[in-house]
DNA sequence: AGTCTAGCCTGGGAGC
DNA sequence: TGCTCCCAGGCTAGAC
């Protein structure tokens, strides 16, 4: 499922294949995919517009077109694919972008959670503000002291806190499990029981793991592939995610799995205190 | 105000 | 073989 490293990989792929190219037409196959404008209007509005560039905020992909923005969220199973011109689209391809160069991008999402949203340039700032996102974990604004200030009075388990996009943007279930394992901190430990030193350890491992995952092209758990249809390599480096019942890579104990806030938490009961 | 839960979705796997 | 049930989880709205 796309989290920050996977989203970043898609952004990089979009810039490399579509950056600067002119859209011939955009075709919507499933109207529910489109937000902020009717599918018909989006189709006419995008004709002959140049795809300037893509960027990322949290797990949102911001696509800058000549005259407006598109915001893409992949949610659980979304992907963007560089399709052959004569390739038959799958039933999960909800929109397609045809470029004058012959490039054809398919916006696919098996579970239909993902959305493509149309935003006018004068509205983009307020739209991003509405996302209510915390600092970017890989940027200099994500430091131990403000992070600790934000969580030190919270009754919530640190696992839930790290999944909260208001606290830090871009983390999902997989990377939070891995970050807490590397940090040696129990996912059940409450925010108010985390001291500054532990907050520092979490911040450090967050940056490390995300940077490493980006260098591996993200993780491919079930559906995720990059723009070129290739899977990531990070899933081969997980220490805890999806490994319940297997041996801890550090101490050899049996890894456990428990439900937290409706999601599976994977952890080592001995290494994580 | 802070925290929690249901609902959105579909395919794949387990169990019978 | 074929059916049913359960699970995966990011985000939002609404409840507590």
mmCIF file of C-alpha atoms (C1' of nucleotides) in Angstrom:
data_model
loop_
_atom_site.group_PDB
_atom_site.id
_atom_site.type_symbol
_atom_site.label_atom_id
_atom_site.label_comp_id
_atom_site.label_asym_id
_atom_site.label_seq_id
_atom_site.Cartn_x
_atom_site.Cartn_y
_atom_site.Cartn_z
ATOM 1 C CA UNK A 1 0.000 0.000 0.000
ATOM 2 C CA UNK A 2 1.410 3.349 -0.941
ATOM 3 C CA UNK A 3 3.011 5.263 1.885
ATOM 4 C CA UNK A 4 5.535 8.081 1.606
ATOM 5 C CA UNK A 5 8.327 6.106 -0.134
ATOM 6 C CA UNK A 6 5.922 4.593 -2.663
ATOM 7 C CA UNK A 7 4.233 7.939 -3.320
ATOM 8 C CA UNK A 8 7.639 9.566 -3.785
ATOM 9 C CA UNK A 9 8.570 6.846 -6.273
ATOM 10 C CA UNK A 10 5.385 7.542 -8.250
ATOM 11 C CA UNK A 11 6.103 11.298 -8.197
ATOM 12 C CA UNK A 12 9.620 10.713 -9.511
ATOM 13 C CA UNK A 13 8.238 8.411 -12.203
ATOM 14 C CA UNK A 14 5.609 10.949 -13.261
ATOM 15 C CA UNK A 15 8.199 13.690 -13.594
ATOM 16 C CA UNK A 16 10.491 11.517 -15.636
ATOM 17 C CA UNK A 17 7.877 10.224 -18.100
ATOM 18 C CA UNK A 18 5.316 13.062 -18.272
ATOM 19 C CA UNK A 19 7.117 16.212 -17.100
ATOM 20 C CA UNK A 20 6.752 19.001 -19.693
ATOM 21 C CA UNK A 21 4.580 16.919 -22.028
ATOM 22 C CA UNK A 22 1.281 18.124 -23.477
ATOM 23 C CA UNK A 23 -1.927 16.245 -22.664
ATOM 24 C CA UNK A 24 -3.952 15.465 -25.766
ATOM 25 C CA UNK A 25 -6.943 14.295 -23.770
ATOM 26 C CA UNK A 26 -7.933 12.849 -20.447
ATOM 27 C CA UNK A 27 -10.583 10.139 -20.397
ATOM 28 C CA UNK A 28 -12.574 9.218 -17.301
ATOM 29 C CA UNK A 29 -13.876 5.649 -17.125
ATOM 30 C CA UNK A 30 -15.308 5.724 -13.616
ATOM 31 C CA UNK A 31 -16.903 9.065 -12.617
ATOM 32 C CA UNK A 32 -16.552 8.370 -8.893
ATOM 33 C CA UNK A 33 -12.795 8.686 -9.248
ATOM 34 C CA UNK A 34 -13.033 12.413 -9.996
ATOM 35 C CA UNK A 35 -13.569 15.126 -7.388
ATOM 36 C CA UNK A 36 -13.971 18.886 -7.541
ATOM 37 C CA UNK A 37 -15.311 18.971 -11.097
ATOM 38 C CA UNK A 38 -17.586 16.895 -13.294
ATOM 39 C CA UNK A 39 -15.754 14.225 -15.305
ATOM 40 C CA UNK A 40 -16.989 15.822 -18.548
ATOM 41 C CA UNK A 41 -15.665 19.243 -17.562
ATOM 42 C CA UNK A 42 -12.351 17.751 -16.491
ATOM 43 C CA UNK A 43 -12.023 16.089 -19.891
ATOM 44 C CA UNK A 44 -12.546 19.352 -21.763
ATOM 45 C CA UNK A 45 -10.535 21.410 -19.289
ATOM 46 C CA UNK A 46 -7.391 19.300 -19.668
ATOM 47 C CA UNK A 47 -7.257 19.218 -23.470
ATOM 48 C CA UNK A 48 -3.930 20.624 -24.691
ATOM 49 C CA UNK A 49 -2.734 21.448 -21.188
ATOM 50 C CA UNK A 50 0.901 20.888 -20.394
ATOM 51 C CA UNK A 51 1.815 18.580 -17.532
ATOM 52 C CA UNK A 52 4.329 20.798 -15.768
ATOM 53 C CA UNK A 53 5.471 18.656 -12.850
ATOM 54 C CA UNK A 54 4.477 16.432 -9.947
ATOM 55 C CA UNK A 55 5.321 16.876 -6.287
ATOM 56 C CA UNK A 56 4.311 15.333 -2.991
ATOM 57 C CA UNK A 57 2.817 16.471 0.303
ATOM 58 C CA UNK A 58 2.343 13.617 2.753
ATOM 59 C CA UNK A 59 0.736 10.888 0.691
ATOM 60 C CA UNK A 60 -0.910 13.353 -1.690
ATOM 61 C CA UNK A 61 0.483 13.772 -5.195
ATOM 62 C CA UNK A 62 0.212 17.319 -6.523
ATOM 63 C CA UNK A 63 0.199 17.512 -10.301
ATOM 64 C CA UNK A 64 0.848 21.003 -11.648
ATOM 65 C CA UNK A 65 -0.762 21.555 -15.027
ATOM 66 C CA UNK A 66 -0.465 24.731 -17.061
ATOM 67 C CA UNK A 67 -3.752 26.207 -15.855
ATOM 68 C CA UNK A 68 -4.659 24.198 -12.741
ATOM 69 C CA UNK A 69 -3.762 21.400 -10.363
ATOM 70 C CA UNK A 70 -4.719 17.789 -10.024
ATOM 71 C CA UNK A 71 -4.384 16.155 -6.624
ATOM 72 C CA UNK A 72 -4.003 12.394 -6.715
ATOM 73 C CA UNK A 73 -4.330 10.159 -3.678
ATOM 74 C CA UNK A 74 -3.519 6.476 -4.163
ATOM 75 C CA UNK A 75 -4.961 5.367 -0.817
ATOM 76 C CA UNK A 76 -4.626 1.589 -0.563
ATOM 77 C CA UNK A 77 -4.322 0.101 -4.006
ATOM 78 C CA UNK A 78 -3.838 2.973 -6.411
ATOM 79 C CA UNK A 79 -1.160 3.107 -9.056
ATOM 80 C CA UNK A 80 -0.199 5.108 -12.127
ATOM 81 C CA UNK A 81 0.908 3.065 -15.101
ATOM 82 C CA UNK A 82 2.764 3.858 -18.286
ATOM 83 C CA UNK A 83 0.642 1.885 -20.767
ATOM 84 C CA UNK A 84 1.343 0.881 -24.335
ATOM 85 C CA UNK A 85 -0.878 2.760 -26.811
ATOM 86 C CA UNK A 86 -2.599 -0.426 -28.009
ATOM 87 C CA UNK A 87 -2.730 -2.184 -24.638
ATOM 88 C CA UNK A 88 -6.195 -3.106 -23.383
ATOM 89 C CA UNK A 89 -6.979 -1.318 -20.151
ATOM 90 C CA UNK A 90 -7.944 -3.331 -17.092
ATOM 91 C CA UNK A 91 -11.315 -2.863 -15.415
ATOM 92 C CA UNK A 92 -9.506 -1.075 -12.591
ATOM 93 C CA UNK A 93 -8.233 1.735 -14.813
ATOM 94 C CA UNK A 94 -10.507 4.606 -13.804
ATOM 95 C CA UNK A 95 -8.930 7.378 -15.875
ATOM 96 C CA UNK A 96 -6.344 7.710 -18.625
ATOM 97 C CA UNK A 97 -4.162 10.543 -19.843
ATOM 98 C CA UNK A 98 -3.131 10.506 -23.469
ATOM 99 C CA UNK A 99 -0.217 12.773 -24.377
ATOM 100 C CA UNK A 100 0.690 14.228 -27.775
ATOM 101 C CA UNK A 101 4.007 12.397 -27.545
ATOM 102 C CA UNK A 102 2.171 9.059 -27.530
ATOM 103 C CA UNK A 103 2.627 8.558 -23.800
ATOM 104 C CA UNK A 104 -0.417 6.982 -22.184
ATOM 105 C CA UNK A 105 -0.865 7.052 -18.409
ATOM 106 C CA UNK A 106 -3.435 4.849 -16.698
ATOM 107 C CA UNK A 107 -4.784 5.714 -13.247
ATOM 108 C CA UNK A 108 -5.658 2.397 -11.686
ATOM 109 C CA UNK A 109 -7.160 1.430 -8.337
ATOM 110 C CA UNK A 110 -8.552 -2.014 -7.544
ATOM 111 C CA UNK A 111 -10.367 -0.999 -4.388
ATOM 112 C CA UNK A 112 -11.612 2.345 -5.679
ATOM 113 C CA UNK A 113 -10.481 4.267 -2.582
ATOM 114 C CA UNK A 114 -8.198 6.574 -4.531
ATOM 115 C CA UNK A 115 -9.281 9.952 -5.923
ATOM 116 C CA UNK A 116 -8.198 12.430 -8.574
ATOM 117 C CA UNK A 117 -9.185 15.948 -7.597
ATOM 118 C CA UNK A 118 -9.294 19.090 -9.694
ATOM 119 C CA UNK A 119 -8.151 22.306 -7.994
ATOM 120 C CA UNK A 120 -7.845 25.850 -9.327
ATOM 121 C CA UNK A 121 -4.485 27.591 -8.753
ATOM 122 C CA UNK A 122 -6.051 30.231 -6.494
ATOM 123 C CA UNK A 123 -7.507 27.443 -4.327
ATOM 124 C CA UNK A 124 -4.471 25.181 -4.081
ATOM 125 C CA UNK A 125 -3.030 26.770 -0.961
ATOM 126 C CA UNK A 126 -6.232 26.524 1.022
ATOM 127 C CA UNK A 127 -6.769 22.985 -0.250
ATOM 128 C CA UNK A 128 -3.356 21.920 1.003
ATOM 129 C CA UNK A 129 -4.003 23.667 4.314
ATOM 130 C CA UNK A 130 -7.232 21.686 4.608
ATOM 131 C CA UNK A 131 -5.212 18.448 4.467
ATOM 132 C CA UNK A 132 -4.074 19.455 7.948
ATOM 133 C CA UNK A 133 -0.726 17.703 7.607
ATOM 134 C CA UNK A 134 2.169 17.680 10.031
ATOM 135 C CA UNK A 135 5.799 18.162 9.011
ATOM 136 C CA UNK A 136 7.421 16.225 6.201
ATOM 137 C CA UNK A 137 9.485 13.572 7.976
ATOM 138 C CA UNK A 138 12.440 13.866 5.608
ATOM 139 C CA UNK A 139 12.673 17.632 5.884
ATOM 140 C CA UNK A 140 14.456 19.732 8.470
ATOM 141 C CA UNK A 141 11.169 20.722 10.119
ATOM 142 C CA UNK A 142 10.744 17.259 11.612
ATOM 143 C CA UNK A 143 12.831 17.422 14.778
ATOM 144 C CA UNK A 144 12.546 15.726 18.192
ATOM 145 C CA UNK A 145 11.514 18.709 20.335
ATOM 146 C CA UNK A 146 8.348 19.828 18.485
ATOM 147 C CA UNK A 147 7.430 16.207 17.839
ATOM 148 C CA UNK A 148 7.726 15.428 21.533
ATOM 149 C CA UNK A 149 5.766 18.559 22.468
ATOM 150 C CA UNK A 150 2.964 17.308 20.219
ATOM 151 C CA UNK A 151 2.709 13.859 21.739
ATOM 152 C CA UNK A 152 3.863 14.132 25.346
ATOM 153 C CA UNK A 153 0.387 14.691 26.769
ATOM 154 C CA UNK A 154 -1.428 12.209 24.594
ATOM 155 C CA UNK A 155 -3.291 9.203 25.894
ATOM 156 C CA UNK A 156 -3.013 7.500 22.541
ATOM 157 C CA UNK A 157 -0.586 4.661 21.847
ATOM 158 C CA UNK A 158 2.494 5.799 19.924
ATOM 159 C CA UNK A 159 1.469 3.534 17.030
ATOM 160 C CA UNK A 160 -1.753 5.509 16.544
ATOM 161 C CA UNK A 161 0.077 8.803 17.004
ATOM 162 C CA UNK A 162 2.540 8.030 14.205
ATOM 163 C CA UNK A 163 -0.309 7.070 11.886
ATOM 164 C CA UNK A 164 -1.895 10.487 12.512
ATOM 165 C CA UNK A 165 -1.028 12.641 9.493
ATOM 166 C CA UNK A 166 -1.377 15.798 11.611
ATOM 167 C CA UNK A 167 1.599 14.727 13.749
ATOM 168 C CA UNK A 168 3.874 13.687 10.883
ATOM 169 C CA UNK A 169 2.850 13.357 7.250
ATOM 170 C CA UNK A 170 3.271 10.320 5.053
ATOM 171 C CA UNK A 171 3.578 7.350 7.396
ATOM 172 C CA UNK A 172 1.302 4.326 7.103
ATOM 173 C CA UNK A 173 0.914 1.037 8.882
ATOM 174 C CA UNK A 174 3.952 -0.693 7.399
ATOM 175 C CA UNK A 175 6.553 1.954 8.100
ATOM 176 C CA UNK A 176 5.197 2.754 11.555
ATOM 177 C CA UNK A 177 5.623 -0.901 12.532
ATOM 178 C CA UNK A 178 9.174 -0.899 11.197
ATOM 179 C CA UNK A 179 10.067 2.458 12.795
ATOM 180 C CA UNK A 180 8.881 1.357 16.241
ATOM 181 C CA UNK A 181 10.775 -1.920 15.967
ATOM 182 C CA UNK A 182 13.999 -0.163 14.990
ATOM 183 C CA UNK A 183 13.413 2.311 17.807
ATOM 184 C CA UNK A 184 12.922 -0.467 20.352
ATOM 185 C CA UNK A 185 9.666 1.092 21.506
ATOM 186 C CA UNK A 186 6.431 -0.771 22.134
ATOM 187 C CA UNK A 187 3.584 0.242 19.811
ATOM 188 C CA UNK A 188 1.302 0.263 22.869
ATOM 189 C CA UNK A 189 3.322 2.810 24.818
ATOM 190 C CA UNK A 190 1.324 5.987 25.273
ATOM 191 C CA UNK A 191 2.451 9.359 24.010
ATOM 192 C CA UNK A 192 2.590 10.727 27.553
ATOM 193 C CA UNK A 193 5.023 7.964 28.520
ATOM 194 C CA UNK A 194 7.488 8.778 25.714
ATOM 195 C CA UNK A 195 10.424 10.884 26.888
ATOM 196 C CA UNK A 196 12.462 13.303 24.789
ATOM 197 C CA UNK A 197 15.227 10.778 24.301
ATOM 198 C CA UNK A 198 12.774 8.225 22.906
ATOM 199 C CA UNK A 199 11.190 10.866 20.706
ATOM 200 C CA UNK A 200 14.641 11.552 19.327
ATOM 201 C CA UNK A 201 15.165 7.853 18.583
ATOM 202 C CA UNK A 202 11.805 7.693 16.766
ATOM 203 C CA UNK A 203 12.574 10.775 14.671
ATOM 204 C CA UNK A 204 15.998 9.415 13.724
ATOM 205 C CA UNK A 205 14.695 5.998 12.677
ATOM 206 C CA UNK A 206 11.773 7.514 10.787
ATOM 207 C CA UNK A 207 14.163 9.482 8.600
ATOM 208 C CA UNK A 208 16.504 6.520 8.161
ATOM 209 C CA UNK A 209 13.868 3.953 7.243
ATOM 210 C CA UNK A 210 12.017 6.252 4.835
ATOM 211 C CA UNK A 211 15.222 7.264 3.054
ATOM 212 C CA UNK A 212 16.280 3.640 2.788
ATOM 213 C CA UNK A 213 12.834 2.624 1.461
ATOM 214 C CA UNK A 214 12.937 5.350 -1.200
ATOM 215 C CA UNK A 215 16.349 4.063 -2.278
ATOM 216 C CA UNK A 216 14.721 0.634 -2.732
ATOM 217 C CA UNK A 217 11.860 2.044 -4.845
ATOM 218 C CA UNK A 218 9.327 1.540 -2.041
ATOM 219 C CA UNK A 219 7.613 -1.651 -0.893
ATOM 220 C CA UNK A 220 5.357 -3.866 -2.976
ATOM 221 C CA UNK A 221 3.005 -5.725 -0.669
ATOM 222 C CA UNK A 222 0.197 -6.639 -3.027
ATOM 223 C CA UNK A 223 -0.708 -4.082 -5.662
ATOM 224 C CA UNK A 224 1.893 -1.390 -5.572
ATOM 225 C CA UNK A 225 4.029 -0.873 -8.676
ATOM 226 C CA UNK A 226 5.819 2.220 -9.945
ATOM 227 C CA UNK A 227 4.994 4.084 -13.162
ATOM 228 C CA UNK A 228 6.993 1.586 -15.172
ATOM 229 C CA UNK A 229 5.082 -1.315 -13.689
ATOM 230 C CA UNK A 230 8.028 -2.445 -11.579
ATOM 231 C CA UNK A 231 7.717 -3.602 -7.989
ATOM 232 C CA UNK A 232 9.706 -2.023 -5.166
ATOM 233 C CA UNK A 233 12.331 -3.882 -3.168
ATOM 234 C CA UNK A 234 11.740 -2.668 0.375
ATOM 235 C CA UNK A 235 9.411 -5.566 1.263
ATOM 236 C CA UNK A 236 12.490 -7.810 1.362
ATOM 237 C CA UNK A 237 13.903 -5.704 4.184
ATOM 238 C CA UNK A 238 11.009 -5.731 6.654
ATOM 239 C CA UNK A 239 11.924 -6.790 10.175
ATOM 240 C CA UNK A 240 8.389 -7.079 11.552
ATOM 241 C CA UNK A 241 5.638 -6.163 9.072
ATOM 242 C CA UNK A 242 3.796 -9.279 7.888
ATOM 243 C CA UNK A 243 6.117 -11.523 9.912
ATOM 244 C CA UNK A 244 3.918 -12.605 12.854
ATOM 245 C CA UNK A 245 4.937 -16.068 14.057
ATOM 246 C CA UNK A 246 8.412 -15.715 12.562
ATOM 247 C CA UNK A 247 11.623 -15.105 14.472
ATOM 248 C CA UNK A 248 12.714 -11.609 15.459
ATOM 249 C CA UNK A 249 15.764 -10.594 13.404
ATOM 250 C CA UNK A 250 17.361 -9.159 16.542
ATOM 251 C CA UNK A 251 16.602 -11.580 19.409
ATOM 252 C CA UNK A 252 15.024 -14.632 17.779
ATOM 253 C CA UNK A 253 11.798 -14.433 19.789
ATOM 254 C CA UNK A 254 8.498 -15.060 18.015
ATOM 255 C CA UNK A 255 7.038 -11.885 16.516
ATOM 256 C CA UNK A 256 3.457 -11.029 17.377
ATOM 257 C CA UNK A 257 0.511 -9.350 15.719
ATOM 258 C CA UNK A 258 -2.279 -7.413 17.382
ATOM 259 C CA UNK A 259 -5.109 -5.159 16.245
ATOM 260 C CA UNK A 260 -4.670 -1.481 17.026
ATOM 261 C CA UNK A 261 -7.077 1.206 15.824
ATOM 262 C CA UNK A 262 -8.467 -1.338 13.360
ATOM 263 C CA UNK A 263 -5.077 -2.183 11.904
ATOM 264 C CA UNK A 264 -2.574 -4.951 12.377
ATOM 265 C CA UNK A 265 0.429 -4.073 14.479
ATOM 266 C CA UNK A 266 3.485 -6.309 14.148
ATOM 267 C CA UNK A 267 6.063 -6.201 16.926
ATOM 268 C CA UNK A 268 8.654 -8.055 18.960
ATOM 269 C CA UNK A 269 7.439 -8.426 22.563
ATOM 270 C CA UNK A 270 11.037 -8.547 23.836
ATOM 271 C CA UNK A 271 12.871 -5.902 21.789
ATOM 272 C CA UNK A 272 10.135 -3.271 22.034
ATOM 273 C CA UNK A 273 9.612 -1.801 25.508
ATOM 274 C "C1'" DA B 1 -11.024 18.875 22.968
ATOM 275 C "C1'" DG B 2 -9.350 14.430 22.435
ATOM 276 C "C1'" DT B 3 -10.116 9.918 21.014
ATOM 277 C "C1'" DC B 4 -12.494 6.204 18.794
ATOM 278 C "C1'" DT B 5 -15.359 3.704 15.251
ATOM 279 C "C1'" DA B 6 -17.885 2.713 10.982
ATOM 280 C "C1'" DG B 7 -17.899 2.866 6.270
ATOM 281 C "C1'" DC B 8 -16.005 3.032 1.872
ATOM 282 C "C1'" DC B 9 -14.170 -0.964 -1.657
ATOM 283 C "C1'" DT B 10 -12.556 -5.605 -4.016
ATOM 284 C "C1'" DG B 11 -9.582 -9.621 -4.538
ATOM 285 C "C1'" DG B 12 -7.308 -13.323 -2.454
ATOM 286 C "C1'" DG B 13 -6.953 -16.813 0.829
ATOM 287 C "C1'" DA B 14 -8.803 -19.957 4.406
ATOM 288 C "C1'" DG B 15 -12.170 -23.096 5.800
ATOM 289 C "C1'" DC B 16 -15.858 -26.158 4.955
ATOM 290 C "C1'" DT C 1 -15.139 -27.560 -6.914
ATOM 291 C "C1'" DG C 2 -17.605 -23.817 -5.141
ATOM 292 C "C1'" DC C 3 -19.452 -21.294 -1.661
ATOM 293 C "C1'" DT C 4 -19.000 -18.013 2.353
ATOM 294 C "C1'" DC C 5 -16.392 -15.398 5.430
ATOM 295 C "C1'" DC C 6 -12.621 -12.651 6.700
ATOM 296 C "C1'" DC C 7 -8.815 -9.623 5.979
ATOM 297 C "C1'" DA C 8 -5.945 -5.817 3.998
ATOM 298 C "C1'" DG C 9 -6.047 -0.149 5.673
ATOM 299 C "C1'" DG C 10 -6.013 5.657 4.485
ATOM 300 C "C1'" DC C 11 -9.120 8.891 5.289
ATOM 301 C "C1'" DT C 12 -13.533 11.208 6.613
ATOM 302 C "C1'" DA C 13 -17.646 11.943 9.174
ATOM 303 C "C1'" DG C 14 -19.905 11.425 13.144
ATOM 304 C "C1'" DA C 15 -20.242 9.513 17.896
ATOM 305 C "C1'" DC C 16 -18.750 9.458 22.511
#
